[in-house]
Amino acid sequence: MLIDVRDVTHGFDGGTPVLRDLTIRLEEPRIGVIGANGSGKSTFARMLNGLVVPEHGTVTLDGLDTARQGRQVRGRVGFCFTDPDAQIVMPTVAEDVGFSLRRRGLSKAEIADRVDSALAAHGLAGRGAHPAHLLSGGQKQLLALTAVLVTEPDLLVMDEPTTLLDIRNARRVADAVRDLPQQVVLVTHHLDLLTDFDRVLVFDNSRLVHDGSPSDSIAHYLDLMDHDR
Ligand SMILES: Nc1ncnc2c1ncn2[C@@H]1O[C@H](COP(=O)(O)OP(=O)(O)OP(=O)(O)O)[C@@H](O)[C@H]1O
Ligand SMILES: [Mg+2]
């Protein structure tokens, strides 16, 4: 999708802006977002599906305005949170993935089919009847990802999806993300996930301060962190 952010400044409840003067167009398949804690990354990510609507300026996705067409935007933009527990809503794995497909006019059999193939595609084959809350952290993250992907979004926004995971599970999620046909915006502190990305944005102090290749942007970020101490 073409992500078009124009003249965005945003503060929560009219408070001090946490994003300032942001104008950017993004259409690459793999976009990374890095920067210090509190620099505005999650606020930016949430703007991409209308979870946060900018106080000033506009955010459009393929021409859909998040402020006026939030529902259509959310129909095409999937969002994965850091904490999968925030996203898992149903008792069993299969029910949770099936829940994403409600209100689509699909038959029970069609839903079951789609759920089964989605689980198989993301390392959860045979776990449909498993209580969702008893999964390991990594399995929960895969479940949350599966429940988003089953809706076939055009763009997947992920806010630190590997932060709570051990290295093996983080790799599992990273591998799943690498193989996706979808466009991905990934906010992360795990810089090694971004090596193959097309473009990496660096936020600092509520502003976009660098926009470039993974190696350039990571170098810029590390430099910022060195000078901040
Ligand atoms: N819902 C909210 N209400 C009020 N302030 C908020 C809200 N969400 C974020 N903020 C503030 O906005 C600023 C930027 O937060 P944001 O979550 O975007 O940072 P971040 O770059 O994602 O940081 P981190 O790396 O710690 O996740 C912070 O000062 C935070 O306190
Ligand atoms: Mg954040």
Short mmCIF file of C-alpha atoms and ligand atoms in Angstrom, two decimals:
data_model
loop_
_atom_site.label_atom_id
_atom_site.label_comp_id
_atom_site.label_asym_id
_atom_site.label_seq_id
_atom_site.Cartn_x
_atom_site.Cartn_y
_atom_site.Cartn_z
CA MET A 1 0.00 0.00 0.00
CA LEU A 2 1.07 3.60 -0.39
CA ILE A 3 1.40 5.04 3.10
CA ASP A 4 1.17 8.82 2.88
CA VAL A 5 1.77 10.82 6.06
CA ARG A 6 1.46 14.58 5.62
CA ASP A 7 2.32 17.35 8.06
CA VAL A 8 1.47 15.24 11.08
CA THR A 9 1.88 16.64 14.57
CA HIS A 10 0.25 14.78 17.41
CA GLY A 11 -0.05 15.17 21.16
CA PHE A 12 -2.39 13.09 23.27
CA ASP A 13 -5.38 15.06 24.57
CA GLY A 14 -3.86 18.27 23.26
CA GLY A 15 -0.69 17.79 25.36
CA THR A 16 2.92 18.26 24.27
CA PRO A 17 3.39 16.72 20.81
CA VAL A 18 4.88 13.23 20.83
CA LEU A 19 5.22 13.33 17.03
CA ARG A 20 6.19 16.55 15.22
CA ASP A 21 6.20 17.72 11.61
CA LEU A 22 6.14 14.29 10.08
CA THR A 23 5.77 14.02 6.31
CA ILE A 24 6.70 10.77 4.61
CA ARG A 25 5.60 8.44 1.80
CA LEU A 26 6.29 4.74 2.17
CA GLU A 27 5.62 1.97 -0.31
CA GLU A 28 8.50 -0.47 0.12
CA PRO A 29 7.65 -4.06 1.11
CA ARG A 30 9.77 -4.04 4.29
CA ILE A 31 9.96 -0.94 6.47
CA GLY A 32 11.67 -0.89 9.87
CA VAL A 33 11.19 1.68 12.65
CA ILE A 34 13.81 2.18 15.37
CA GLY A 35 14.64 4.74 18.04
CA ALA A 36 14.89 5.44 21.76
CA ASN A 37 12.15 4.64 24.27
CA GLY A 38 9.43 7.26 24.14
CA SER A 39 10.57 8.66 20.78
CA GLY A 40 7.15 8.18 19.15
CA LYS A 41 7.51 4.83 17.34
CA SER A 42 4.38 3.16 18.73
CA THR A 43 2.37 6.34 18.21
CA PHE A 44 3.50 6.34 14.58
CA ALA A 45 2.71 2.61 14.16
CA ARG A 46 -0.76 3.06 15.65
CA MET A 47 -1.47 5.88 13.25
CA LEU A 48 -1.08 3.51 10.32
CA ASN A 49 -4.32 1.71 11.11
CA GLY A 50 -6.20 4.56 12.72
CA LEU A 51 -5.76 3.38 16.33
CA VAL A 52 -4.35 6.89 16.81
CA VAL A 53 -5.77 9.67 14.65
CA PRO A 54 -3.41 12.64 14.18
CA GLU A 55 -4.33 15.90 15.85
CA HIS A 56 -2.92 17.83 12.87
CA GLY A 57 -2.19 16.56 9.38
CA THR A 58 -3.35 13.44 7.55
CA VAL A 59 -2.47 9.77 7.24
CA THR A 60 -3.77 7.95 4.17
CA LEU A 61 -3.27 4.38 2.99
CA ASP A 62 -3.90 3.90 -0.73
CA GLY A 63 -5.93 7.08 -0.47
CA LEU A 64 -8.03 5.93 2.53
CA ASP A 65 -7.94 8.56 5.27
CA THR A 66 -7.50 7.03 8.73
CA ALA A 67 -9.55 9.84 10.30
CA ARG A 68 -12.56 9.48 8.01
CA GLN A 69 -12.33 5.89 6.76
CA GLY A 70 -10.96 4.10 9.81
CA ARG A 71 -13.06 1.01 9.31
CA GLN A 72 -11.93 0.49 5.71
CA VAL A 73 -8.34 1.13 6.77
CA ARG A 74 -8.53 -1.46 9.54
CA GLY A 75 -10.00 -3.92 7.04
CA ARG A 76 -6.75 -3.71 5.08
CA VAL A 77 -4.14 -3.04 7.76
CA GLY A 78 -3.45 -5.72 10.37
CA PHE A 79 -1.82 -4.79 13.68
CA CYS A 80 0.25 -6.99 15.99
CA PHE A 81 0.93 -5.80 19.53
CA THR A 82 3.99 -6.51 21.68
CA ASP A 83 1.95 -8.43 24.21
CA PRO A 84 -0.07 -11.18 22.55
CA ASP A 85 -2.30 -11.45 25.63
CA ALA A 86 -3.68 -8.04 24.66
CA GLN A 87 -4.85 -9.55 21.41
CA ILE A 88 -5.92 -13.11 22.20
CA VAL A 89 -9.64 -12.99 22.96
CA MET A 90 -11.02 -16.53 22.71
CA PRO A 91 -10.49 -19.64 24.87
CA THR A 92 -8.95 -21.95 22.30
CA VAL A 93 -6.40 -21.46 19.55
CA ALA A 94 -8.83 -22.30 16.73
CA GLU A 95 -11.62 -20.16 18.17
CA ASP A 96 -9.28 -17.23 18.49
CA VAL A 97 -8.20 -17.41 14.85
CA GLY A 98 -11.80 -18.07 13.77
CA PHE A 99 -12.95 -15.00 15.70
CA SER A 100 -11.05 -12.79 13.24
CA LEU A 101 -13.23 -14.18 10.45
CA ARG A 102 -16.58 -13.42 12.09
CA ARG A 103 -19.09 -11.32 10.21
CA ARG A 104 -17.68 -12.30 6.83
CA GLY A 105 -20.61 -14.46 5.83
CA LEU A 106 -18.46 -17.61 5.76
CA SER A 107 -19.95 -21.01 6.62
CA LYS A 108 -18.65 -22.89 9.67
CA ALA A 109 -16.86 -25.32 7.36
CA GLU A 110 -15.19 -22.51 5.42
CA ILE A 111 -14.04 -20.89 8.66
CA ALA A 112 -12.69 -24.21 9.97
CA ASP A 113 -10.81 -24.74 6.69
CA ARG A 114 -9.20 -21.31 6.72
CA VAL A 115 -8.32 -21.61 10.40
CA ASP A 116 -6.69 -25.02 9.88
CA SER A 117 -4.55 -23.87 6.99
CA ALA A 118 -3.57 -20.67 8.82
CA LEU A 119 -2.50 -22.66 11.90
CA ALA A 120 -0.53 -25.09 9.75
CA ALA A 121 1.20 -22.22 7.95
CA HIS A 122 2.41 -20.67 11.23
CA GLY A 123 3.72 -23.56 13.26
CA LEU A 124 0.50 -24.27 15.17
CA ALA A 125 -0.76 -27.32 13.27
CA GLY A 126 -2.75 -29.67 15.49
CA ARG A 127 -3.04 -27.12 18.30
CA GLY A 128 -6.51 -25.84 17.42
CA ALA A 129 -8.20 -27.23 20.52
CA HIS A 130 -5.42 -26.08 22.85
CA PRO A 131 -6.35 -23.47 25.48
CA ALA A 132 -4.86 -20.23 24.15
CA HIS A 133 -3.72 -18.98 27.56
CA LEU A 134 -1.67 -22.15 28.13
CA LEU A 135 0.54 -21.59 25.07
CA SER A 136 4.12 -20.49 25.60
CA GLY A 137 4.98 -16.82 24.98
CA GLY A 138 6.35 -17.57 21.52
CA GLN A 139 3.37 -19.71 20.58
CA LYS A 140 1.04 -16.94 21.75
CA GLN A 141 2.87 -14.46 19.56
CA LEU A 142 2.52 -16.84 16.60
CA LEU A 143 -1.17 -17.23 17.43
CA ALA A 144 -1.69 -13.44 17.53
CA LEU A 145 0.15 -13.16 14.21
CA THR A 146 -1.93 -15.98 12.70
CA ALA A 147 -5.18 -14.38 13.88
CA VAL A 148 -4.21 -11.17 12.09
CA LEU A 149 -2.93 -12.86 8.93
CA VAL A 150 -6.05 -15.00 8.47
CA THR A 151 -7.89 -11.77 7.65
CA GLU A 152 -5.48 -11.33 4.69
CA PRO A 153 -4.42 -7.73 5.33
CA ASP A 154 -2.49 -5.83 2.64
CA LEU A 155 -0.22 -4.28 5.24
CA LEU A 156 0.93 -5.74 8.54
CA VAL A 157 2.09 -3.34 11.25
CA MET A 158 3.98 -4.95 14.13
CA ASP A 159 4.98 -3.15 17.31
CA GLU A 160 7.92 -5.00 18.89
CA PRO A 161 6.52 -8.50 18.27
CA THR A 162 9.69 -10.25 19.49
CA THR A 163 10.47 -8.23 22.61
CA LEU A 164 9.00 -10.73 25.09
CA LEU A 165 10.43 -13.79 23.36
CA ASP A 166 13.52 -15.93 23.84
CA ILE A 167 15.94 -16.17 20.92
CA ARG A 168 14.41 -19.31 19.45
CA ASN A 169 10.87 -17.94 19.47
CA ALA A 170 12.03 -14.53 18.29
CA ARG A 171 13.66 -16.29 15.33
CA ARG A 172 10.48 -18.24 14.69
CA VAL A 173 8.44 -15.03 14.52
CA ALA A 174 11.15 -13.31 12.46
CA ASP A 175 11.16 -16.24 10.00
CA ALA A 176 7.35 -16.13 9.75
CA VAL A 177 7.52 -12.40 9.04
CA ARG A 178 10.32 -12.79 6.47
CA ASP A 179 8.24 -15.20 4.39
CA LEU A 180 5.08 -13.08 4.32
CA PRO A 181 3.82 -11.84 0.97
CA GLN A 182 2.41 -8.74 2.73
CA GLN A 183 3.98 -5.34 3.13
CA VAL A 184 5.33 -5.04 6.68
CA VAL A 185 6.08 -2.12 9.00
CA LEU A 186 8.07 -3.45 11.94
CA VAL A 187 8.91 -1.42 15.05
CA THR A 188 11.71 -3.11 16.94
CA HIS A 189 14.67 -2.81 19.28
CA HIS A 190 16.01 -6.07 17.78
CA LEU A 191 18.13 -4.40 15.13
CA ASP A 192 19.27 -7.69 13.60
CA LEU A 193 15.71 -8.32 12.36
CA LEU A 194 16.07 -5.42 9.94
CA THR A 195 19.16 -6.50 7.98
CA ASP A 196 17.22 -7.38 4.82
CA PHE A 197 14.71 -4.53 5.06
CA ASP A 198 14.21 -2.01 2.26
CA ARG A 199 14.05 1.11 4.41
CA VAL A 200 14.52 1.94 8.09
CA LEU A 201 13.18 5.05 9.85
CA VAL A 202 14.85 6.42 12.98
CA PHE A 203 12.77 8.41 15.46
CA ASP A 204 14.24 10.56 18.20
CA ASN A 205 12.56 13.03 20.49
CA SER A 206 9.23 12.96 18.63
CA ARG A 207 10.82 13.48 15.22
CA LEU A 208 11.86 11.40 12.25
CA VAL A 209 15.61 12.05 12.29
CA HIS A 210 16.87 9.57 9.70
CA ASP A 211 15.44 7.60 6.79
CA GLY A 212 17.69 5.23 4.89
CA SER A 213 19.06 1.74 4.35
CA PRO A 214 19.22 -0.62 7.37
CA SER A 215 22.99 -0.19 7.76
CA ASP A 216 22.88 3.63 7.50
CA SER A 217 19.89 3.97 9.80
CA ILE A 218 21.25 1.57 12.41
CA ALA A 219 24.60 3.41 12.38
CA HIS A 220 22.74 6.70 12.82
CA TYR A 221 20.75 5.30 15.74
CA LEU A 222 23.82 3.85 17.48
CA ASP A 223 25.57 7.18 17.05
CA LEU A 224 22.62 9.01 18.60
CA MET A 225 22.65 6.64 21.57
CA ASP A 226 26.41 7.18 22.06
CA HIS A 227 26.01 10.96 22.11
CA ASP A 228 23.04 10.84 24.46
CA ARG A 229 24.80 9.25 27.39
N1 LIG B 1 -2.29 6.90 24.95
C1 LIG B 1 -1.40 7.79 25.36
N2 LIG B 1 -1.76 8.84 26.15
C2 LIG B 1 -0.87 9.77 26.54
N3 LIG B 1 0.44 9.73 26.21
C3 LIG B 1 0.86 8.73 25.44
C4 LIG B 1 -0.02 7.70 24.98
N4 LIG B 1 0.69 6.83 24.22
C5 LIG B 1 1.97 7.29 24.23
N5 LIG B 1 2.07 8.43 24.94
C6 LIG B 1 3.30 9.23 25.13
O1 LIG B 1 3.86 9.49 23.87
C7 LIG B 1 5.28 9.46 23.91
C8 LIG B 1 5.79 8.52 22.83
O2 LIG B 1 5.37 7.21 23.17
P1 LIG B 1 5.50 5.98 22.19
O3 LIG B 1 4.77 4.86 22.85
O4 LIG B 1 5.09 6.38 20.82
O5 LIG B 1 7.08 5.75 22.21
P2 LIG B 1 7.94 4.53 21.64
O6 LIG B 1 8.97 5.15 20.74
O7 LIG B 1 7.08 3.49 21.10
O8 LIG B 1 8.72 4.01 22.95
P3 LIG B 1 9.13 2.50 23.40
O9 LIG B 1 10.42 2.18 22.68
O10 LIG B 1 9.36 2.67 24.87
O11 LIG B 1 8.01 1.58 23.08
C9 LIG B 1 5.65 9.03 25.33
O12 LIG B 1 6.06 10.18 26.02
C10 LIG B 1 4.37 8.47 25.90
O13 LIG B 1 4.27 8.73 27.27
MG MG B 2 6.61 1.56 21.69
#
